mmCIF file of C-alpha atoms in Angstrom:
data_model
loop_
_atom_site.group_PDB
_atom_site.id
_atom_site.type_symbol
_atom_site.label_atom_id
_atom_site.label_comp_id
_atom_site.label_asym_id
_atom_site.label_seq_id
_atom_site.Cartn_x
_atom_site.Cartn_y
_atom_site.Cartn_z
ATOM 1 C CA MET A 3 45.409 75.816 79.035
ATOM 2 C CA ARG A 4 46.183 75.836 82.577
ATOM 3 C CA TRP A 5 48.871 78.041 82.153
ATOM 4 C CA LYS A 6 46.442 80.329 80.464
ATOM 5 C CA ARG A 7 43.138 79.806 82.966
ATOM 6 C CA PHE A 8 45.724 80.529 85.431
ATOM 7 C CA CYS A 9 46.941 83.916 82.840
ATOM 8 C CA ALA A 10 43.175 85.094 82.661
ATOM 9 C CA THR A 11 42.194 84.508 86.429
ATOM 10 C CA LEU A 12 45.411 86.762 87.602
ATOM 11 C CA GLY A 13 46.088 89.036 84.819
ATOM 12 C CA VAL A 14 48.585 89.380 82.767
ATOM 13 C CA GLY A 15 50.109 92.170 85.263
ATOM 14 C CA ALA A 16 51.245 88.922 88.431
ATOM 15 C CA LEU A 17 52.961 87.352 85.558
ATOM 16 C CA VAL A 18 54.398 90.561 83.778
ATOM 17 C CA GLY A 19 55.902 92.104 87.132
ATOM 18 C CA THR A 20 57.364 95.659 87.768
ATOM 19 C CA ALA A 21 58.454 96.153 83.831
ATOM 20 C CA GLN A 22 59.668 99.658 84.747
ATOM 21 C CA ALA A 23 61.383 98.531 88.013
ATOM 22 C CA ALA A 24 65.271 98.498 88.021
ATOM 23 C CA SER A 25 66.489 95.426 87.399
ATOM 24 C CA CYS A 26 67.935 92.818 89.914
ATOM 25 C CA GLY A 27 70.908 92.689 88.270
ATOM 26 C CA MET A 28 73.125 89.311 88.361
ATOM 27 C CA PHE A 29 70.170 87.693 90.236
ATOM 28 C CA GLY A 30 67.055 85.511 89.590
ATOM 29 C CA LEU A 31 64.077 84.034 90.691
ATOM 30 C CA THR A 32 63.851 80.140 90.230
ATOM 31 C CA VAL A 33 59.738 79.905 91.600
ATOM 32 C CA ASN A 34 57.505 77.060 91.006
ATOM 33 C CA THR A 35 54.521 79.627 89.087
ATOM 34 C CA PRO A 36 55.196 82.617 87.285
ATOM 35 C CA PHE A 37 53.040 84.176 89.222
ATOM 36 C CA VAL A 38 54.508 85.020 91.974
ATOM 37 C CA LEU A 39 57.040 87.292 89.822
ATOM 38 C CA GLY A 40 54.953 90.464 90.112
ATOM 39 C CA ALA A 41 54.547 90.273 94.567
ATOM 40 C CA VAL A 42 58.452 89.805 95.131
ATOM 41 C CA GLU A 43 59.763 92.213 92.773
ATOM 42 C CA LYS A 44 57.623 95.061 94.051
ATOM 43 C CA LYS A 45 58.855 93.982 97.562
ATOM 44 C CA VAL A 46 62.768 94.240 96.163
ATOM 45 C CA GLY A 47 62.076 96.896 94.411
ATOM 46 C CA CYS A 48 63.813 95.635 91.368
ATOM 47 C CA SER A 49 62.820 93.613 88.420
ATOM 48 C CA PHE A 50 64.491 89.487 88.044
ATOM 49 C CA THR A 51 64.944 90.023 84.066
ATOM 50 C CA ALA A 52 65.675 85.472 84.370
ATOM 51 C CA THR A 53 63.533 83.807 85.955
ATOM 52 C CA ARG A 54 63.341 79.479 86.325
ATOM 53 C CA TRP A 55 60.476 77.421 87.083
ATOM 54 C CA PHE A 56 59.996 74.097 86.965
ATOM 55 C CA VAL A 57 58.500 71.388 83.539
ATOM 56 C CA ASP A 58 57.541 67.891 84.126
ATOM 57 C CA TRP A 59 58.508 65.129 81.587
ATOM 58 C CA LYS A 60 54.818 64.600 79.271
ATOM 59 C CA ARG A 61 53.576 68.443 79.539
ATOM 60 C CA PRO A 62 53.862 70.389 77.243
ATOM 61 C CA PHE A 63 55.817 73.682 76.713
ATOM 62 C CA PRO A 64 54.193 76.015 78.801
ATOM 63 C CA ALA A 65 53.949 79.003 75.749
ATOM 64 C CA TYR A 66 50.903 81.120 76.409
ATOM 65 C CA ALA A 67 52.799 82.097 79.807
ATOM 66 C CA ALA A 68 55.807 82.115 78.281
ATOM 67 C CA LEU A 69 54.329 84.845 75.627
ATOM 68 C CA GLN A 70 53.069 86.389 78.325
ATOM 69 C CA PHE A 71 56.198 86.485 80.442
ATOM 70 C CA PHE A 72 57.864 88.087 77.623
ATOM 71 C CA LYS A 73 56.227 90.459 77.192
ATOM 72 C CA THR A 74 58.412 92.261 79.307
ATOM 73 C CA PRO A 75 61.094 93.567 77.443
ATOM 74 C CA GLY A 76 64.580 92.228 78.622
ATOM 75 C CA ARG A 77 62.601 88.962 80.507
ATOM 76 C CA GLN A 78 65.216 85.783 79.756
ATOM 77 C CA LEU A 79 63.289 82.133 80.496
ATOM 78 C CA GLU A 80 65.090 79.182 81.661
ATOM 79 C CA LEU A 81 63.385 75.542 82.228
ATOM 80 C CA SER A 82 63.762 73.446 84.768
ATOM 81 C CA TRP A 83 62.998 69.974 82.918
ATOM 82 C CA GLN A 84 62.356 67.522 84.980
ATOM 83 C CA PRO A 85 62.252 63.293 83.373
ATOM 84 C CA ARG A 86 59.521 62.771 85.785
ATOM 85 C CA ILE A 87 55.815 61.583 85.556
ATOM 86 C CA ARG A 88 53.437 63.043 88.487
ATOM 87 C CA LEU A 89 50.919 60.319 89.526
ATOM 88 C CA GLY A 90 49.553 62.489 91.972
ATOM 89 C CA ASP A 91 49.959 64.825 94.358
ATOM 90 C CA GLU A 92 54.280 65.010 95.717
ATOM 91 C CA LYS A 93 54.116 61.083 93.567
ATOM 92 C CA TYR A 94 55.901 60.898 90.722
ATOM 93 C CA LYS A 95 57.360 58.455 88.073
ATOM 94 C CA GLY A 96 60.666 58.689 86.902
ATOM 95 C CA VAL A 97 61.631 58.181 83.004
ATOM 96 C CA THR A 98 64.658 56.871 82.155
ATOM 97 C CA TYR A 99 67.744 57.956 80.393
ATOM 98 C CA ARG A 100 67.835 55.453 78.549
ATOM 99 C CA SER A 101 64.109 55.385 77.038
ATOM 100 C CA ILE A 102 65.419 59.036 76.417
ATOM 101 C CA ALA A 103 68.486 57.974 74.177
ATOM 102 C CA GLY A 104 66.170 55.256 73.007
ATOM 103 C CA GLY A 105 64.153 57.344 71.069
ATOM 104 C CA ASN A 106 61.149 55.901 72.981
ATOM 105 C CA HIS A 107 59.869 60.081 74.129
ATOM 106 C CA ASP A 108 61.231 61.368 70.535
ATOM 107 C CA ALA A 109 57.147 62.913 69.398
ATOM 108 C CA TYR A 110 56.716 64.644 72.813
ATOM 109 C CA ILE A 111 60.472 66.161 72.914
ATOM 110 C CA ARG A 112 59.749 67.274 69.244
ATOM 111 C CA ALA A 113 56.300 69.097 69.981
ATOM 112 C CA PHE A 114 58.141 70.752 73.268
ATOM 113 C CA ALA A 115 61.399 71.521 70.917
ATOM 114 C CA ARG A 116 58.613 72.855 68.250
ATOM 115 C CA SER A 117 55.993 74.956 70.972
ATOM 116 C CA VAL A 118 59.815 76.655 72.321
ATOM 117 C CA ARG A 119 60.853 77.473 68.524
ATOM 118 C CA ALA A 120 56.981 79.409 67.603
ATOM 119 C CA THR A 121 58.462 82.196 70.919
ATOM 120 C CA GLY A 122 61.167 83.849 68.098
ATOM 121 C CA ARG A 123 62.661 83.888 71.440
ATOM 122 C CA THR A 124 65.928 82.158 73.314
ATOM 123 C CA VAL A 125 65.197 79.197 76.266
ATOM 124 C CA SER A 126 67.209 77.990 78.573
ATOM 125 C CA ILE A 127 67.262 74.563 78.702
ATOM 126 C CA THR A 128 68.233 72.695 82.759
ATOM 127 C CA PHE A 129 67.567 69.651 81.997
ATOM 128 C CA ALA A 130 67.333 67.117 84.520
ATOM 129 C CA PRO A 131 68.641 69.485 87.327
ATOM 130 C CA GLU A 132 70.528 68.153 90.124
ATOM 131 C CA MET A 133 71.148 64.642 88.126
ATOM 132 C CA ASN A 134 73.977 63.811 90.635
ATOM 133 C CA GLY A 135 71.895 62.981 93.638
ATOM 134 C CA ASP A 136 70.525 60.204 94.777
ATOM 135 C CA TRP A 137 67.028 61.712 96.060
ATOM 136 C CA GLY A 138 64.201 62.040 93.334
ATOM 137 C CA GLU A 139 62.939 59.797 90.499
ATOM 138 C CA TYR A 140 64.969 60.788 87.678
ATOM 139 C CA GLN A 141 68.593 60.707 89.082
ATOM 140 C CA LEU A 142 71.702 57.717 89.271
ATOM 141 C CA SER A 143 70.734 54.199 89.733
ATOM 142 C CA ALA A 144 71.587 50.861 88.426
ATOM 143 C CA LYS A 145 69.171 51.536 85.061
ATOM 144 C CA ASN A 146 70.135 54.926 84.664
ATOM 145 C CA THR A 147 73.736 55.835 84.206
ATOM 146 C CA PRO A 148 76.222 58.446 83.506
ATOM 147 C CA LYS A 149 76.675 57.230 80.393
ATOM 148 C CA ASP A 150 72.803 57.148 79.439
ATOM 149 C CA PHE A 151 72.438 60.816 80.756
ATOM 150 C CA LYS A 152 74.615 61.608 78.726
ATOM 151 C CA ARG A 153 73.387 60.154 75.756
ATOM 152 C CA ALA A 154 70.390 61.209 76.639
ATOM 153 C CA TRP A 155 70.955 64.769 77.064
ATOM 154 C CA VAL A 156 72.865 64.541 73.619
ATOM 155 C CA HIS A 157 69.541 63.220 71.702
ATOM 156 C CA LEU A 158 67.764 65.788 73.113
ATOM 157 C CA HIS A 159 70.264 68.430 71.789
ATOM 158 C CA ARG A 160 70.458 66.701 68.364
ATOM 159 C CA ILE A 161 66.279 67.331 68.001
ATOM 160 C CA PHE A 162 66.250 70.895 69.207
ATOM 161 C CA ARG A 163 68.822 71.101 66.561
ATOM 162 C CA GLU A 164 66.665 69.635 64.318
ATOM 163 C CA GLU A 165 63.844 71.910 65.085
ATOM 164 C CA LYS A 166 65.706 74.895 64.576
ATOM 165 C CA ALA A 167 64.610 76.299 68.122
ATOM 166 C CA ARG A 168 66.707 78.309 69.757
ATOM 167 C CA VAL A 169 67.274 76.933 73.579
ATOM 168 C CA ARG A 170 70.728 77.756 76.070
ATOM 169 C CA TRP A 171 71.740 73.796 77.582
ATOM 170 C CA VAL A 172 72.445 74.699 81.606
ATOM 171 C CA TRP A 173 74.257 71.382 83.195
ATOM 172 C CA SER A 174 73.493 71.536 86.763
ATOM 173 C CA PRO A 175 74.346 69.328 88.980
ATOM 174 C CA ASN A 176 73.990 69.261 92.374
ATOM 175 C CA ILE A 177 77.218 70.508 94.446
ATOM 176 C CA ILE A 178 79.034 67.911 96.060
ATOM 177 C CA TYR A 179 77.768 65.631 98.567
ATOM 178 C CA PRO A 180 79.843 62.384 100.937
ATOM 179 C CA THR A 181 77.091 59.694 99.210
ATOM 180 C CA MET A 182 77.321 60.984 95.632
ATOM 181 C CA LYS A 183 77.224 58.319 93.126
ATOM 182 C CA SER A 184 78.984 59.745 90.172
ATOM 183 C CA SER A 185 81.774 62.838 89.266
ATOM 184 C CA TYR A 186 81.005 65.716 87.857
ATOM 185 C CA ARG A 187 82.881 64.865 84.462
ATOM 186 C CA GLU A 188 82.153 61.229 84.091
ATOM 187 C CA LEU A 189 78.323 63.118 83.898
ATOM 188 C CA TYR A 190 79.549 66.137 81.772
ATOM 189 C CA PRO A 191 78.102 66.627 78.219
ATOM 190 C CA GLY A 192 80.768 68.243 76.473
ATOM 191 C CA ASP A 193 81.189 71.282 75.519
ATOM 192 C CA ALA A 194 79.952 70.865 72.212
ATOM 193 C CA TYR A 195 76.320 70.183 73.678
ATOM 194 C CA VAL A 196 76.123 73.050 76.693
ATOM 195 C CA ASP A 197 76.261 75.982 76.851
ATOM 196 C CA GLU A 198 76.186 77.226 80.111
ATOM 197 C CA VAL A 199 77.378 74.655 83.570
ATOM 198 C CA GLY A 200 75.710 75.469 86.951
ATOM 199 C CA LEU A 201 75.063 74.446 90.257
ATOM 200 C CA ASP A 202 72.664 73.546 92.966
ATOM 201 C CA GLY A 203 73.344 74.467 96.732
ATOM 202 C CA TYR A 204 71.530 75.023 99.650
ATOM 203 C CA ASN A 205 72.323 76.341 103.549
ATOM 204 C CA TRP A 206 70.068 73.740 105.524
ATOM 205 C CA GLY A 207 70.930 75.356 108.643
ATOM 206 C CA THR A 208 69.463 72.911 111.433
ATOM 207 C CA THR A 209 65.869 72.195 109.569
ATOM 208 C CA ASN A 210 67.193 68.402 109.789
ATOM 209 C CA PRO A 211 69.537 65.854 111.714
ATOM 210 C CA TRP A 212 72.077 65.414 109.396
ATOM 211 C CA ASN A 213 73.007 69.242 108.364
ATOM 212 C CA ARG A 214 74.704 71.996 110.410
ATOM 213 C CA TRP A 215 74.664 75.539 109.421
ATOM 214 C CA LYS A 216 77.166 76.618 106.820
ATOM 215 C CA THR A 217 78.260 79.226 104.848
ATOM 216 C CA PHE A 218 78.168 80.775 101.452
ATOM 217 C CA ALA A 219 81.363 79.836 100.654
ATOM 218 C CA GLN A 220 81.717 76.428 102.633
ATOM 219 C CA THR A 221 78.436 75.296 100.578
ATOM 220 C CA PHE A 222 80.173 76.196 97.126
ATOM 221 C CA ASP A 223 83.381 76.103 96.769
ATOM 222 C CA GLN A 224 85.135 72.843 96.817
ATOM 223 C CA SER A 225 82.040 72.150 93.811
ATOM 224 C CA TYR A 226 83.032 75.430 92.125
ATOM 225 C CA ARG A 227 86.579 74.030 91.885
ATOM 226 C CA GLU A 228 85.376 70.768 90.379
ATOM 227 C CA VAL A 229 83.601 72.354 87.534
ATOM 228 C CA LYS A 230 86.050 74.437 86.927
ATOM 229 C CA LYS A 231 88.156 71.787 86.097
ATOM 230 C CA ILE A 232 85.867 70.143 83.784
ATOM 231 C CA THR A 233 84.945 73.367 81.747
ATOM 232 C CA GLY A 234 85.452 76.693 80.538
ATOM 233 C CA LYS A 235 81.760 77.607 79.471
ATOM 234 C CA PRO A 236 80.071 80.990 81.722
ATOM 235 C CA MET A 237 78.201 79.459 85.166
ATOM 236 C CA GLN A 238 75.244 80.194 86.922
ATOM 237 C CA LEU A 239 74.162 79.487 91.096
ATOM 238 C CA GLY A 240 70.569 77.636 89.204
ATOM 239 C CA GLU A 241 69.382 77.089 93.260
ATOM 240 C CA LEU A 242 71.333 78.819 95.939
ATOM 241 C CA SER A 243 68.890 80.042 99.433
ATOM 242 C CA SER A 244 69.319 79.976 102.688
ATOM 243 C CA VAL A 245 67.208 79.351 105.727
ATOM 244 C CA GLU A 246 66.417 80.753 109.071
ATOM 245 C CA LYS A 247 67.126 78.760 111.272
ATOM 246 C CA GLY A 248 70.613 77.485 112.852
ATOM 247 C CA GLY A 249 71.696 80.997 112.606
ATOM 248 C CA ASN A 250 71.418 84.856 110.501
ATOM 249 C CA LYS A 251 70.001 83.957 106.727
ATOM 250 C CA ALA A 252 70.765 87.648 106.696
ATOM 251 C CA ALA A 253 73.966 87.708 108.160
ATOM 252 C CA TRP A 254 74.488 84.873 104.994
ATOM 253 C CA ILE A 255 72.527 87.019 102.436
ATOM 254 C CA ARG A 256 75.351 89.892 103.201
ATOM 255 C CA ASP A 257 78.920 87.528 103.346
ATOM 256 C CA MET A 258 76.873 85.859 100.049
ATOM 257 C CA CYS A 259 77.430 89.361 98.888
ATOM 258 C CA ARG A 260 80.597 89.914 99.529
ATOM 259 C CA LEU A 261 82.313 87.013 98.488
ATOM 260 C CA LEU A 262 80.193 86.593 94.732
ATOM 261 C CA PRO A 263 82.826 88.412 92.854
ATOM 262 C CA LYS A 264 85.750 86.094 93.577
ATOM 263 C CA TYR A 265 83.811 83.433 91.580
ATOM 264 C CA SER A 266 84.673 85.348 88.882
ATOM 265 C CA ARG A 267 83.312 82.552 86.126
ATOM 266 C CA ILE A 268 80.016 83.497 88.067
ATOM 267 C CA ARG A 269 77.025 85.358 85.750
ATOM 268 C CA ARG A 270 73.967 84.190 87.286
ATOM 269 C CA VAL A 271 72.459 83.378 90.264
ATOM 270 C CA PHE A 272 68.586 82.225 90.961
ATOM 271 C CA TRP A 273 67.598 82.543 94.557
ATOM 272 C CA PHE A 274 64.906 79.822 95.337
ATOM 273 C CA HIS A 275 61.970 81.434 96.408
ATOM 274 C CA ILE A 276 59.676 78.629 96.879
ATOM 275 C CA THR A 277 58.746 76.660 100.325
ATOM 276 C CA ASP A 278 59.385 73.351 99.381
ATOM 277 C CA ARG A 279 58.858 70.117 102.018
ATOM 278 C CA ASN A 280 57.997 72.592 105.299
ATOM 279 C CA VAL A 281 61.248 74.089 104.551
ATOM 280 C CA ASP A 282 60.840 78.306 103.890
ATOM 281 C CA TRP A 283 63.368 79.206 101.494
ATOM 282 C CA ARG A 284 61.386 82.001 100.250
ATOM 283 C CA LEU A 285 63.808 85.349 100.543
ATOM 284 C CA THR A 286 60.788 87.251 102.009
ATOM 285 C CA THR A 287 61.383 84.615 105.446
ATOM 286 C CA SER A 288 61.543 87.673 107.459
ATOM 287 C CA GLN A 289 62.589 91.500 107.298
ATOM 288 C CA GLY A 290 66.275 91.602 108.258
ATOM 289 C CA ALA A 291 66.801 88.721 104.796
ATOM 290 C CA LEU A 292 65.069 90.643 102.688
ATOM 291 C CA ASP A 293 66.450 94.037 103.439
ATOM 292 C CA ALA A 294 69.985 91.956 102.973
ATOM 293 C CA PHE A 295 69.480 90.936 99.220
ATOM 294 C CA LYS A 296 68.102 94.578 98.319
ATOM 295 C CA ASP A 297 71.039 96.103 99.656
ATOM 296 C CA CYS A 298 72.848 93.186 97.658
ATOM 297 C CA VAL A 299 71.382 94.423 94.690
ATOM 298 C CA ARG A 300 72.853 98.047 95.006
ATOM 299 C CA LYS A 301 75.689 96.705 95.264
ATOM 300 C CA ARG A 302 76.268 93.541 92.632
ATOM 301 C CA SER A 303 73.682 96.046 89.821
#
């Protein structure tokens, strides 16, 4: 009902976006609400065929918003399904992989799967994005092991198959970082249960004391090579962005554009168009960044 009220308030056009614009090619957009699409697409001058947004645990599949979204021909929806329950403003409780694998949430999962099936469309689902991290409510711990994660993934896959929901399963860890508690191989559910793999990675620049400016290659090279070692599945960059602080964001985007063809397994790139905890990752942080992205779309489309 919340999605339906938003659609009614903002109008279908805010959600459907620029239906007549040319496609942004391999580029998609990660947003915290689909209702920003129209405004962003007007600025970049193209239509983001593939779009990702987030759904927390115990929240129903946003069926009404999805159906409005699909009214634009060619739209592809990807959901980041996060096993965490919202308690209040920026407060969450994690849902353990063990409880998911053990069947404690089957009624919710089946209802979610049936809602996906009812759209009549294929939806990509990234379950527990950045599961290899150590900063979120559902990430690895003594009670949330890599083995538990894989069992939960397989359990979800089985239920959606039983419910005949059309889903592409996307496994998307964070890029490798120094204190990572598990290897990619230990967390990978197996090719039988995964349709696409991804990576989430950011250039934080100098927005905090423990980071420095990193190029596109410095951000993704090592992780890309490691993922290639464990699977031949097609790849995406599920969350990607750069800040302005500490370097030149426009130059970073131009460098990304120049290097992308060398990463031959990457079929899709989702720019993280969100301001998160006072860090502005959006495409529109400067005219220079926006112009660089628009030029990249022209070159890669």
